[in-house]
PDB file of C-alpha atoms and ligand atoms in Angstrom:
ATOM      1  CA  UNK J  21     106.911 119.511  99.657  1.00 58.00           C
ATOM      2  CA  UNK J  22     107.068 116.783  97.024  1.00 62.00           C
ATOM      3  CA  UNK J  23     105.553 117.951  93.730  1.00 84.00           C
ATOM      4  CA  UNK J  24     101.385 116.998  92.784  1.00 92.00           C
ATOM      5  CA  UNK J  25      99.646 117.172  89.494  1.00 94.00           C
ATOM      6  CA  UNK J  26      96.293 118.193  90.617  1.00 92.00           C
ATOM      7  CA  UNK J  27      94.864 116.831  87.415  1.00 94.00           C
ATOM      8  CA  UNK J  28      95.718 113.102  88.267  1.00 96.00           C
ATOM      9  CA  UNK J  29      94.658 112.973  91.612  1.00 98.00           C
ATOM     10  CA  UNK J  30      92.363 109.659  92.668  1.00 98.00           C
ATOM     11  CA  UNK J  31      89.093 110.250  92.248  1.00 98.00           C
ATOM     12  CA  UNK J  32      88.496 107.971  95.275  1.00 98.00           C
ATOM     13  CA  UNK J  33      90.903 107.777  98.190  1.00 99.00           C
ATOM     14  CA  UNK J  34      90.566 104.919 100.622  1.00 99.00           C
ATOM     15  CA  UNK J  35      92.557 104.547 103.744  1.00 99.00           C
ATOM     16  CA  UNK J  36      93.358 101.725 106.976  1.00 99.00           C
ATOM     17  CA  UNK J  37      94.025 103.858 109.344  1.00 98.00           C
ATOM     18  CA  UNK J  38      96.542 101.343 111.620  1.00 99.00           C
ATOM     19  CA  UNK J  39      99.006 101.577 113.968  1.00 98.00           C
ATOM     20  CA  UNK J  40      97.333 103.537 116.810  1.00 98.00           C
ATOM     21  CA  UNK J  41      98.098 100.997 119.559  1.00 98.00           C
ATOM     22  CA  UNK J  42     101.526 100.584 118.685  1.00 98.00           C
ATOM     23  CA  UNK J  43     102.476 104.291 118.457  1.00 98.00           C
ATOM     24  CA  UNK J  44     100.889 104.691 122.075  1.00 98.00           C
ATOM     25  CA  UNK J  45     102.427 101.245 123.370  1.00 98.00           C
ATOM     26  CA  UNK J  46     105.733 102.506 121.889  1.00 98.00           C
ATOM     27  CA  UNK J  47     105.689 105.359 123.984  1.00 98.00           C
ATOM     28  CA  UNK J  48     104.539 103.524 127.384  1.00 98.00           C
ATOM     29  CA  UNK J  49     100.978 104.896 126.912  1.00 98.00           C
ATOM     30  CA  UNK J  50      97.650 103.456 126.938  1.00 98.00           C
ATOM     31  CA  UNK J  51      96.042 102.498 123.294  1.00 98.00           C
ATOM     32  CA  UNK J  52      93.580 104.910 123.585  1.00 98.00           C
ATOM     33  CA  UNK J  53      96.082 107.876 123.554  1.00 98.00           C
ATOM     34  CA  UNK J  54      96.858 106.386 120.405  1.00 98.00           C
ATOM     35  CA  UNK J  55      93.068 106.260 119.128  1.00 98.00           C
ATOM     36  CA  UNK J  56      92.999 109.753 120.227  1.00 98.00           C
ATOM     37  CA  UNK J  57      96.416 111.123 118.545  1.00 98.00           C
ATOM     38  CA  UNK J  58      94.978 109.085 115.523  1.00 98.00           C
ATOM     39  CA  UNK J  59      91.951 111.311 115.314  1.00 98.00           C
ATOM     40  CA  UNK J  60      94.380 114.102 114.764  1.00 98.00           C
ATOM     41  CA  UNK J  61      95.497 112.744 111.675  1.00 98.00           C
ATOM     42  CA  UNK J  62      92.058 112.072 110.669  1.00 98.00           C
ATOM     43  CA  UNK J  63      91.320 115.920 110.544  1.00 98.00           C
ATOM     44  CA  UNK J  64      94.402 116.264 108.495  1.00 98.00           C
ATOM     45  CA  UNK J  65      93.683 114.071 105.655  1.00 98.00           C
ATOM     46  CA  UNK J  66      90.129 114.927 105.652  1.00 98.00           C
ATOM     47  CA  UNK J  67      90.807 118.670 105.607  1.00 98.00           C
ATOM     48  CA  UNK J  68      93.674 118.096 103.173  1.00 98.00           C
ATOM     49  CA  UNK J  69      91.954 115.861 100.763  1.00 98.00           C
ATOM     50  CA  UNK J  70      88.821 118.397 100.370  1.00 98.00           C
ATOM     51  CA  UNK J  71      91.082 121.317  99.376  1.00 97.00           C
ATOM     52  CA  UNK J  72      92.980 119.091  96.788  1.00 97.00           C
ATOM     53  CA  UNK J  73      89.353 118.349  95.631  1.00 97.00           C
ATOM     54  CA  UNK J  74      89.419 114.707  95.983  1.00 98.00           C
ATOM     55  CA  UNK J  75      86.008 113.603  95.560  1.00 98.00           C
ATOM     56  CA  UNK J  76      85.136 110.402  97.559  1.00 99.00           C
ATOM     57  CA  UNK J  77      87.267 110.048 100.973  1.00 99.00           C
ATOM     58  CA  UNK J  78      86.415 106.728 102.904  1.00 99.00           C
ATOM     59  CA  UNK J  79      88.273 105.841 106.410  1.00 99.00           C
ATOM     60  CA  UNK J  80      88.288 102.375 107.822  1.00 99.00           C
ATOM     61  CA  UNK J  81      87.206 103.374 111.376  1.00 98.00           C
ATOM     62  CA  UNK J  82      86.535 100.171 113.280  1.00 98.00           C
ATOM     63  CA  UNK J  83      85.874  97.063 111.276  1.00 98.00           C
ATOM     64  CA  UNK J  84      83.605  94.303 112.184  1.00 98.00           C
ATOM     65  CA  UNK J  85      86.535  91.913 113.740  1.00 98.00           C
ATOM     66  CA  UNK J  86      87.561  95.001 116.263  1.00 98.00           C
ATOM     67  CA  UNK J  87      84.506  94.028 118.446  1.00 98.00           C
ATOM     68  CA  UNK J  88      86.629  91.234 119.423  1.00 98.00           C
ATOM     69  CA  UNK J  89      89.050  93.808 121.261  1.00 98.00           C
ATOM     70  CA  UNK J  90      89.032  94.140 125.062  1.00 98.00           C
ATOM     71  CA  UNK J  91      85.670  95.772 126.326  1.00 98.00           C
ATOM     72  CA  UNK J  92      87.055  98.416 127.399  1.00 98.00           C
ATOM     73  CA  UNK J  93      88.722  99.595 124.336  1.00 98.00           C
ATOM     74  CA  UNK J  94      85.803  99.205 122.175  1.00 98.00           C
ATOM     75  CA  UNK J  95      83.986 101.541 124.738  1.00 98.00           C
ATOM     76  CA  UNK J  96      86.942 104.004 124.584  1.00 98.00           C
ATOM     77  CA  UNK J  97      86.884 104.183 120.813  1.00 98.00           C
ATOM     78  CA  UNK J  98      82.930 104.465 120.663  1.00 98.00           C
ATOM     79  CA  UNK J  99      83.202 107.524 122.992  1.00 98.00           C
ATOM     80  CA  UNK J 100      85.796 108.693 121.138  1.00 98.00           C
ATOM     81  CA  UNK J 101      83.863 108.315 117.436  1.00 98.00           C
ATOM     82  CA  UNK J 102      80.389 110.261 119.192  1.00 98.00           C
ATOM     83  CA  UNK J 103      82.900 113.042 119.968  1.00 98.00           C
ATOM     84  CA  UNK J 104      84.921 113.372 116.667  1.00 98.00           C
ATOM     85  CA  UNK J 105      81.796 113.703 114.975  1.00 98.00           C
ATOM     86  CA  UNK J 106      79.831 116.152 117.308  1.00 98.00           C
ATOM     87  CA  UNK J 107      83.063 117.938 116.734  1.00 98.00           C
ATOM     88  CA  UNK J 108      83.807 118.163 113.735  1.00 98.00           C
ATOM     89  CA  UNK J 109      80.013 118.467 111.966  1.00 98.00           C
ATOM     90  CA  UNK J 110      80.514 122.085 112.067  1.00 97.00           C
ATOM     91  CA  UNK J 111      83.693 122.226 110.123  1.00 98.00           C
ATOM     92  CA  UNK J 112      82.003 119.559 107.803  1.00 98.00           C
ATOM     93  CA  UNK J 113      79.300 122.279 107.196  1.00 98.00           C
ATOM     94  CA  UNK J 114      81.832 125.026 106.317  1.00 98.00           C
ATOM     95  CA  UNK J 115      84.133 122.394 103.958  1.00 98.00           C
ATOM     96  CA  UNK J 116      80.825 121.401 102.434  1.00 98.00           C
ATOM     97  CA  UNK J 117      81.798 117.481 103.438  1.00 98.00           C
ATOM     98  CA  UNK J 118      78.640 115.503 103.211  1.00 98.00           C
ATOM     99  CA  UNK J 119      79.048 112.184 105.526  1.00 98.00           C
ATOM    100  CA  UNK J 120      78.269 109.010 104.793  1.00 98.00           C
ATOM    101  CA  UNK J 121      78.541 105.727 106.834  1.00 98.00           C
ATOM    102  CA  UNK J 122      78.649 102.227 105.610  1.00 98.00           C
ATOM    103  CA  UNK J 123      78.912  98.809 107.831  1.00 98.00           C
ATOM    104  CA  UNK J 124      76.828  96.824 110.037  1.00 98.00           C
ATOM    105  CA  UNK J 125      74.863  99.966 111.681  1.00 98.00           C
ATOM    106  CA  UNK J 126      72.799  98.267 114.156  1.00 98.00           C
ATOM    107  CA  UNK J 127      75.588  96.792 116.008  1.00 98.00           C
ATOM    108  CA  UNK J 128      76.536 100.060 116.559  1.00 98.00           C
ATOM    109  CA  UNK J 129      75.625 101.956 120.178  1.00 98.00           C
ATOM    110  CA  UNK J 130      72.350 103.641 120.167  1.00 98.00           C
ATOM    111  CA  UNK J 131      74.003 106.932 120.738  1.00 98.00           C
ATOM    112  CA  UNK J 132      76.497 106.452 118.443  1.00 98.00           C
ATOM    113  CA  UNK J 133      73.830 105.893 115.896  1.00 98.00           C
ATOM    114  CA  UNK J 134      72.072 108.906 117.430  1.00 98.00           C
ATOM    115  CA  UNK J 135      75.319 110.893 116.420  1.00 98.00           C
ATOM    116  CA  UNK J 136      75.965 109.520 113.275  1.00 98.00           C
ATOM    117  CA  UNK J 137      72.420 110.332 111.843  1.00 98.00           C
ATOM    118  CA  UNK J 138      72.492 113.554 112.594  1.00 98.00           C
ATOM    119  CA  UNK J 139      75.726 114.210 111.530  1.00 98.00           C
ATOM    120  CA  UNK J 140      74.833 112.479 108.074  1.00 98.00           C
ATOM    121  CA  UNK J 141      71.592 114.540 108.411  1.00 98.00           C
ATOM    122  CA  UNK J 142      72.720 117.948 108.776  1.00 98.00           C
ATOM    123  CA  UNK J 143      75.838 117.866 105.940  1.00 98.00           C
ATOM    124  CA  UNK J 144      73.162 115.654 103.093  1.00 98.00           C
ATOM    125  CA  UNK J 145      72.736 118.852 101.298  1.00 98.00           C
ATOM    126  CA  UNK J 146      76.635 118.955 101.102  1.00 98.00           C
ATOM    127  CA  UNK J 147      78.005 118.710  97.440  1.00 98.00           C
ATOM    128  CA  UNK J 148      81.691 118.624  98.452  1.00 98.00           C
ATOM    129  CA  UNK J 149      83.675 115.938  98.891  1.00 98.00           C
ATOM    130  CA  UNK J 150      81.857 112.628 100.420  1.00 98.00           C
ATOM    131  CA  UNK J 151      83.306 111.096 103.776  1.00 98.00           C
ATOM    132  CA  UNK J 152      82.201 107.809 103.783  1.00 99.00           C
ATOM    133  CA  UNK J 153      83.256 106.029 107.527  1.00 98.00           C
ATOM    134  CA  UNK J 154      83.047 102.657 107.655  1.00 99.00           C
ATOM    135  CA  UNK J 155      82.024 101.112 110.935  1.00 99.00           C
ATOM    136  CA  UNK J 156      81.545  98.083 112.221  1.00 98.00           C
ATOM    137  CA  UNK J 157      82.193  97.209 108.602  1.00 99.00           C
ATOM    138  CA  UNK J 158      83.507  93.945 106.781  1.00 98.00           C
ATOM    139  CA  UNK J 159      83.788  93.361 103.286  1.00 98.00           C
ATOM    140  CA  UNK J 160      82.103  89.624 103.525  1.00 98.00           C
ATOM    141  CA  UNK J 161      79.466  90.741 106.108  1.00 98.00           C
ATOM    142  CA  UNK J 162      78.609  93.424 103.563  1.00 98.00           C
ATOM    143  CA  UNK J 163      78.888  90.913 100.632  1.00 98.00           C
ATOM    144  CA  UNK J 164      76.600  88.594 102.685  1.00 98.00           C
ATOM    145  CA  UNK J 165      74.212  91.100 102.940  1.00 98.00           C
ATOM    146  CA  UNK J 166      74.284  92.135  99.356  1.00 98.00           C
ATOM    147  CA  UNK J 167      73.453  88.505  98.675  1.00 98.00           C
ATOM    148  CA  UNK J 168      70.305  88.235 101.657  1.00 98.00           C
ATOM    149  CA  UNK J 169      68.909  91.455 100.055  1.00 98.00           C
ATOM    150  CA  UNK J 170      69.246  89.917  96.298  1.00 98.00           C
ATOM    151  CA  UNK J 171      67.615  86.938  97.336  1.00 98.00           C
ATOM    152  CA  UNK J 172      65.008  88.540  98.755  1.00 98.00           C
ATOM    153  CA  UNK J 173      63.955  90.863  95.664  1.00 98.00           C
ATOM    154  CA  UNK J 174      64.519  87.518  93.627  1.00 98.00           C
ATOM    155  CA  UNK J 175      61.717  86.379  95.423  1.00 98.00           C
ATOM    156  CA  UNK J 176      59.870  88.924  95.602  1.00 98.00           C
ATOM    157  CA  UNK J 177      59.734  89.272  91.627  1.00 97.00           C
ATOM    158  CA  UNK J 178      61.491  92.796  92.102  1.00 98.00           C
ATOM    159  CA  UNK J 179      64.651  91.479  90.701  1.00 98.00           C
ATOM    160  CA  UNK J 180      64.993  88.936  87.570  1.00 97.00           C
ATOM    161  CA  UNK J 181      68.008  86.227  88.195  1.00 96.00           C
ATOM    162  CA  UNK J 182      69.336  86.932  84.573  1.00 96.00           C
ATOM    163  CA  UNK J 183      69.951  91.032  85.640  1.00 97.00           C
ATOM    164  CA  UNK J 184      72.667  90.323  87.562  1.00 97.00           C
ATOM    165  CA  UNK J 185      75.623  92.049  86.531  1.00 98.00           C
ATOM    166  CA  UNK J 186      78.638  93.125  88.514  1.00 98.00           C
ATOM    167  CA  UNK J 187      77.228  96.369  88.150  1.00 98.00           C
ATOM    168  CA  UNK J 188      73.956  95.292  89.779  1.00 98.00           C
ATOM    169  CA  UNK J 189      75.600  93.335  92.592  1.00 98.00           C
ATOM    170  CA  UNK J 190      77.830  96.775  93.297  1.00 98.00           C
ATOM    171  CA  UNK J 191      74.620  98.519  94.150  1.00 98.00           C
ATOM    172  CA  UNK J 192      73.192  96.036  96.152  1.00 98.00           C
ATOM    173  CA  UNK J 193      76.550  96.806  98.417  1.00 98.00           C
ATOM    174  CA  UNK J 194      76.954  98.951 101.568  1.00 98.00           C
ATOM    175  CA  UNK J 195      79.023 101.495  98.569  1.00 98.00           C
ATOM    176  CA  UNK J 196      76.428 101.567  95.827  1.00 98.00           C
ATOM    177  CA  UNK J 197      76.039 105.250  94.604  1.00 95.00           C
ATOM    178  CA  UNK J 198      80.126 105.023  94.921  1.00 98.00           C
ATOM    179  CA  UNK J 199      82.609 104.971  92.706  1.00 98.00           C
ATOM    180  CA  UNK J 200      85.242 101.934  93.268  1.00 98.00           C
ATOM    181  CA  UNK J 201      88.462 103.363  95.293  1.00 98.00           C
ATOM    182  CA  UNK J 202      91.581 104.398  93.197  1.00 98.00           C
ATOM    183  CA  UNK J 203      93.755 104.076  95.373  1.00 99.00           C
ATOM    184  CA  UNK J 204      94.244 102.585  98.757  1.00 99.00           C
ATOM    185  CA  UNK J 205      96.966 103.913 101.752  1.00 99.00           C
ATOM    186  CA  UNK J 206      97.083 101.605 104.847  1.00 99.00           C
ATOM    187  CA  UNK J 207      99.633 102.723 107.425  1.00 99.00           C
ATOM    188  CA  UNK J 208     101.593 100.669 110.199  1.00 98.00           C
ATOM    189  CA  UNK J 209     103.367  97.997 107.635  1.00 98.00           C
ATOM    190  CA  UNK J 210     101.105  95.517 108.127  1.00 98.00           C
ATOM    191  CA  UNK J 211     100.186  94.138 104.046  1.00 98.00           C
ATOM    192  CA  UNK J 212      97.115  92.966 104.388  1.00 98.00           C
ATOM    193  CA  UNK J 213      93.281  94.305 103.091  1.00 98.00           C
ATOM    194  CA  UNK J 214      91.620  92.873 106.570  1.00 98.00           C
ATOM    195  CA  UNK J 215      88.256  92.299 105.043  1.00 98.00           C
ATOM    196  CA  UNK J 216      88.213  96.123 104.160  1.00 99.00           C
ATOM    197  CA  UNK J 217      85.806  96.716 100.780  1.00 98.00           C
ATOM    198  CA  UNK J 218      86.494  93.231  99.244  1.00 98.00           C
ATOM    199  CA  UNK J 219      84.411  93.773  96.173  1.00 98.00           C
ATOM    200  CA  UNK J 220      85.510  97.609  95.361  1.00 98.00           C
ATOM    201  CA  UNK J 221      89.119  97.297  95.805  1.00 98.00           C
ATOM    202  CA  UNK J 222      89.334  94.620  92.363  1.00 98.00           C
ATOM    203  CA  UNK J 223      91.146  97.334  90.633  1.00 98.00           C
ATOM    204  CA  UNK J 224      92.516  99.617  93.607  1.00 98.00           C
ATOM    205  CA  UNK J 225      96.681 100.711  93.644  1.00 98.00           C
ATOM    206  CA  UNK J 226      97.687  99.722  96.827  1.00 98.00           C
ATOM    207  CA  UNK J 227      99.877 101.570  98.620  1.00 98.00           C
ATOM    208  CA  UNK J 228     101.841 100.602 102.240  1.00 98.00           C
ATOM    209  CA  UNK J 229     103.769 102.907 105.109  1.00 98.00           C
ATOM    210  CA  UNK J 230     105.815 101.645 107.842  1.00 98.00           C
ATOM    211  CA  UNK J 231     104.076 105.175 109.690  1.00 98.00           C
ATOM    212  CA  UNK J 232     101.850 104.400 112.046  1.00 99.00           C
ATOM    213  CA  UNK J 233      98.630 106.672 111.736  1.00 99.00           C
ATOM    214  CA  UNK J 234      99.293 109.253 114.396  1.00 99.00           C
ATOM    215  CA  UNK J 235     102.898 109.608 113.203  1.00 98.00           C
ATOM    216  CA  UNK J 236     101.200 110.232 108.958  1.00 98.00           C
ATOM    217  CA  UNK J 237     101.725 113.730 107.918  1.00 98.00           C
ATOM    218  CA  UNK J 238     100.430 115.929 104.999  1.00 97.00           C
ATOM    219  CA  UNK J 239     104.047 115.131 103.415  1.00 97.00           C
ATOM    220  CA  UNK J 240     103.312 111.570 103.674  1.00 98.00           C
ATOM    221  CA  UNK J 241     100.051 112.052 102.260  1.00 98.00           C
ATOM    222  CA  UNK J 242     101.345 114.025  99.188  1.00 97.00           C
ATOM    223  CA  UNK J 243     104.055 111.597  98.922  1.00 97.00           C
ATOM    224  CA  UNK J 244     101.682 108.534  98.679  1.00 98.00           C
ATOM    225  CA  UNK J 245      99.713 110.293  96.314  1.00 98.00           C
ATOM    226  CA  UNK J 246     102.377 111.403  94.594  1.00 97.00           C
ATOM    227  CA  UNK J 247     103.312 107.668  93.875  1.00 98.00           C
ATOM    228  CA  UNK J 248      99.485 106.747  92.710  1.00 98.00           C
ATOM    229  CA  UNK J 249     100.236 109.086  89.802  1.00 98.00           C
ATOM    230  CA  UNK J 250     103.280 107.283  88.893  1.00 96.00           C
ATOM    231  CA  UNK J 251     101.448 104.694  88.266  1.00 97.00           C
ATOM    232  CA  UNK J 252      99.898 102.599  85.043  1.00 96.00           C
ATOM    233  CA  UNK J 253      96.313 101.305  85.161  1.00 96.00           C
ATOM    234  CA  UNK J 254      95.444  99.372  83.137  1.00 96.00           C
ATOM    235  CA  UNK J 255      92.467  97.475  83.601  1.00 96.00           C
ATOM    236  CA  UNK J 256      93.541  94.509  82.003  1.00 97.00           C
ATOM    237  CA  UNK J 257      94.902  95.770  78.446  1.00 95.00           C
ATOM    238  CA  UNK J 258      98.658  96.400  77.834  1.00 96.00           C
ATOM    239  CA  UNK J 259     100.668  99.238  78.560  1.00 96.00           C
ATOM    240  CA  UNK J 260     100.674 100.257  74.532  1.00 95.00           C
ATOM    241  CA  UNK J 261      96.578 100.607  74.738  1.00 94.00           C
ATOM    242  CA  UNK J 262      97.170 102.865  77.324  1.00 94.00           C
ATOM    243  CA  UNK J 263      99.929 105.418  75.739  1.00 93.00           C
ATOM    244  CA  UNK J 264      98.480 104.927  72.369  1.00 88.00           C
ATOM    245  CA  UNK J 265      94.689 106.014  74.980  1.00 66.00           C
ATOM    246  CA  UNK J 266      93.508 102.264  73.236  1.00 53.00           C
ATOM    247  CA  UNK J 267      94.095 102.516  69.295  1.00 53.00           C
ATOM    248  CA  UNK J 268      95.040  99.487  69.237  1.00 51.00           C
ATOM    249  CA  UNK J 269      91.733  97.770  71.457  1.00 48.00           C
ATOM    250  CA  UNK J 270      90.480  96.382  68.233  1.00 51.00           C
ATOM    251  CA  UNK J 271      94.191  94.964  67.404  1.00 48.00           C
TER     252      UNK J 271
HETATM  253  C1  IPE D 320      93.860 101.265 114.115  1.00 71.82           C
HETATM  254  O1  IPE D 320      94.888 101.129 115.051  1.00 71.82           O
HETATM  255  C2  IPE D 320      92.567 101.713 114.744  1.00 71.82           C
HETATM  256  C3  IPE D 320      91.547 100.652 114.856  1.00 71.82           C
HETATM  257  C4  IPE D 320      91.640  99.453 114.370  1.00 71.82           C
HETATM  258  C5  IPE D 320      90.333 100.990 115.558  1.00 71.82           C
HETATM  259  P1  IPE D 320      95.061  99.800 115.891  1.00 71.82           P
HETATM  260  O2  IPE D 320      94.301  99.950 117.161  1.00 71.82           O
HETATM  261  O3  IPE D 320      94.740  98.598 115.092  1.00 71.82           O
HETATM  262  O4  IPE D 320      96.609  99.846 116.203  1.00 71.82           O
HETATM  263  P2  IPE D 320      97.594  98.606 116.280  1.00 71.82           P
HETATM  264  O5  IPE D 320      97.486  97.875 114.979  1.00 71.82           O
HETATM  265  O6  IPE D 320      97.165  97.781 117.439  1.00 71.82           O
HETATM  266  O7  IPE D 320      98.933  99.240 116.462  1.00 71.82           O
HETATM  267  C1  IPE D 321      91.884  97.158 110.390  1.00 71.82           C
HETATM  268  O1  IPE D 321      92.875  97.261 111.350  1.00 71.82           O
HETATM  269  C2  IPE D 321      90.660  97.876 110.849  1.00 71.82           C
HETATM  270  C3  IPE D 321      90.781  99.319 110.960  1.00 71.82           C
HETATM  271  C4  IPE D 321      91.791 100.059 110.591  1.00 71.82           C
HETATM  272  C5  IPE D 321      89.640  99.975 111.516  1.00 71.82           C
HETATM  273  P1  IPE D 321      93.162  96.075 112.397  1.00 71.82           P
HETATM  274  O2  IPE D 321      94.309  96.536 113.212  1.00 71.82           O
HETATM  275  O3  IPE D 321      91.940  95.721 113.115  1.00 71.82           O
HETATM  276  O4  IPE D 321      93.576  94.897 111.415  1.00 71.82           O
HETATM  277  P2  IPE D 321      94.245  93.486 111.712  1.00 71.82           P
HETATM  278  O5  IPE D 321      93.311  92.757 112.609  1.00 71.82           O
HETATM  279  O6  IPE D 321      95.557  93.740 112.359  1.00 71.82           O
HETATM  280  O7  IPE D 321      94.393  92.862 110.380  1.00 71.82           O
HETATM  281 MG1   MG D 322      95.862  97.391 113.925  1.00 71.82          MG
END
C-alpha cells in the first residue's frame, strides 16, 4: 500500500464515477451489471474515505444529460439508487455519514424521492463525514437556478443587487453550506468535467484513471490521493508565497 500523510488529505473529495457500461460491455454483459458492480465500489470509497476522516464526500450519481439514456436503463439505475440507499442507511447510521443530495430533485421518481428523504432524514443528526449524491444534477441547471432564485429575492427586496459576491452566489447554489472540492477523481479516461459542479470546481486538482469504476480499488484510491498531496496550490500566487506560507504577499 502506497504511503498517505493523513494530515494533507482533501478536505473535500469529489468523484465521476464512469465507466460502468464499458466494464460490463467489455465482458459481454448488460450495462446494468456494470451499474450494479459500480455500486460495489461506491461502498468502498465511501467506507474508506470516512475512516481516513475525509470530511465532505460527493459522488456524481446520474447527471441531468443521463435522462437521455435508453428508458430502460434509466429505470434500471433508479431501482438500483432506491436499493443502495435502503441498504446502506443502516451502515450510514453506524459510520455516522449524514447524506445529502443535490440536483434537480423533482425530476426524480416519487419513490426515489420517498427514499432519499428518509435516508437524508434519519442520518441529519450525523456529524461524520457528509455524502453529498448528486442526482439528476448539472452544473448550468444548478447555476440557472441559482440565478431564478437571485432574481427573485432581488425582487422581492430580500436581496440588494450590490451584495453579490462570489461568496453570495455560492450559497444561492445546490452546494451552499459546502466547502468547494479539493480534489476531483473521474475514472474511465474520459477528460472531461460533463457539466459536473461548474462553479465549485474553479480551484479543484483534477485527477484522471484509465480504471473504469467497478475495476477502482482502495489502492487506486490511496494512490490518487496520494498524488493530490504532491501537489502545489496555489490559488493564484507563486510557488515562493507558498514555501515562504506568503511572506512575501505584500512583495
Ligand atoms: C457511469 O458509468 C454511471 C452513470 C453515468 C450513471 P456509465 O454508464 O457512463 O459508463 P460508460 O461511460 O457508458 O462506460
Ligand atoms: C457523467 O458521466 C455522469 C455521471 C458519472 C453520473 P457520463 O458517462 O454521463 O458522461 P459523458 O456523457 O460521457 O460525458
Ligand atoms: Mg460514461
Amino acid at each position: 500500500m502506497v504511503q498517505l500523510d493523513p494530515h494533507k488529505l482533501p478536505v473535500h473529495l469529489a468523484v465521476i464515477m464512469d465507466g460502468n457500461g464499458r466494464w460490463a460491455q467489455q465482458r459481454m454483459l448488460k450495462r446494468i451489471v456494470g451499474h450494479q458492480r459500480g455500486a460495489e465500489t461506491v461502498k468502498m470509497v465511501v467506507e474508506q474515505s470516512s475512516l481516513l476522516g475525509i470530511k465532505y464526500l460527493t459522488l456524481f450519481a446520474f447527471s441531468s444529460e443521463n435522462w437521455s439514456r435508453p428508458m430502460l436503463e434509466v429505470r434500471a439505475l433508479m431501482t438500483l439508487l432506491k436499493k443502495y440507499i435502503r441498504q446502506e442507511t443502516a451502515r450510514m447510521m453506524r459510520k455516522n455519514i449524514r447524506y445529502n443530495v443535490i440536483g434537480n430533485r423533482s425530476d426524480l421518481p416519487p419513490d426515489v424521492n420517498e427514499t432519499l428523504d428518509e435516508a437524508i432524514r434519519k442520518t441529519a443528526g450525523n456529524d461524520g463525514m457528509v455524502l453529498t449524491l448528486a442526482l439528476s444534477y448539472g452544473g448550468r441547471q444548478e447555476l440557472c437556478r441559482a440565478a431564478v432564485r437571485m432574481a427573485e429575492d432581488a425582487a422581492s427586496g430580500t436581496l440588494s443587487i450590490g451584495a453579490i459576491t462570489p461568496e453570495l452566489f455560492g450559497s444561492y447554489l445546490d452546494t451552499g453550506g459546502l466547502p468547494d472540492p479539493d480534489f476531483l477523481i473521474r475514472t474511465s479516461g474520459e477528460m472531461r468535467i460533463s457539466n459536473f459542479l461548474l462553479w465549485q470546481l474553479a480551484y479543484t486538482e483534477l485527477y484522471f484513471t484509465e480504471t473504469n469504476w467497478p475495476d477502482f480499488t482502495i489502492n487506486e484510491l490511496h494512490k490518487a490521493l496520494v498524488d493530490f498531496q504532491s501537489r502545489q496550490r496555489r490559488f493564484g500566487k507563486t510557488s515562493d508565497q507558498i514555501l515562504q506560507r506568503g511572506d512575501l504577499s505584500n512583495d
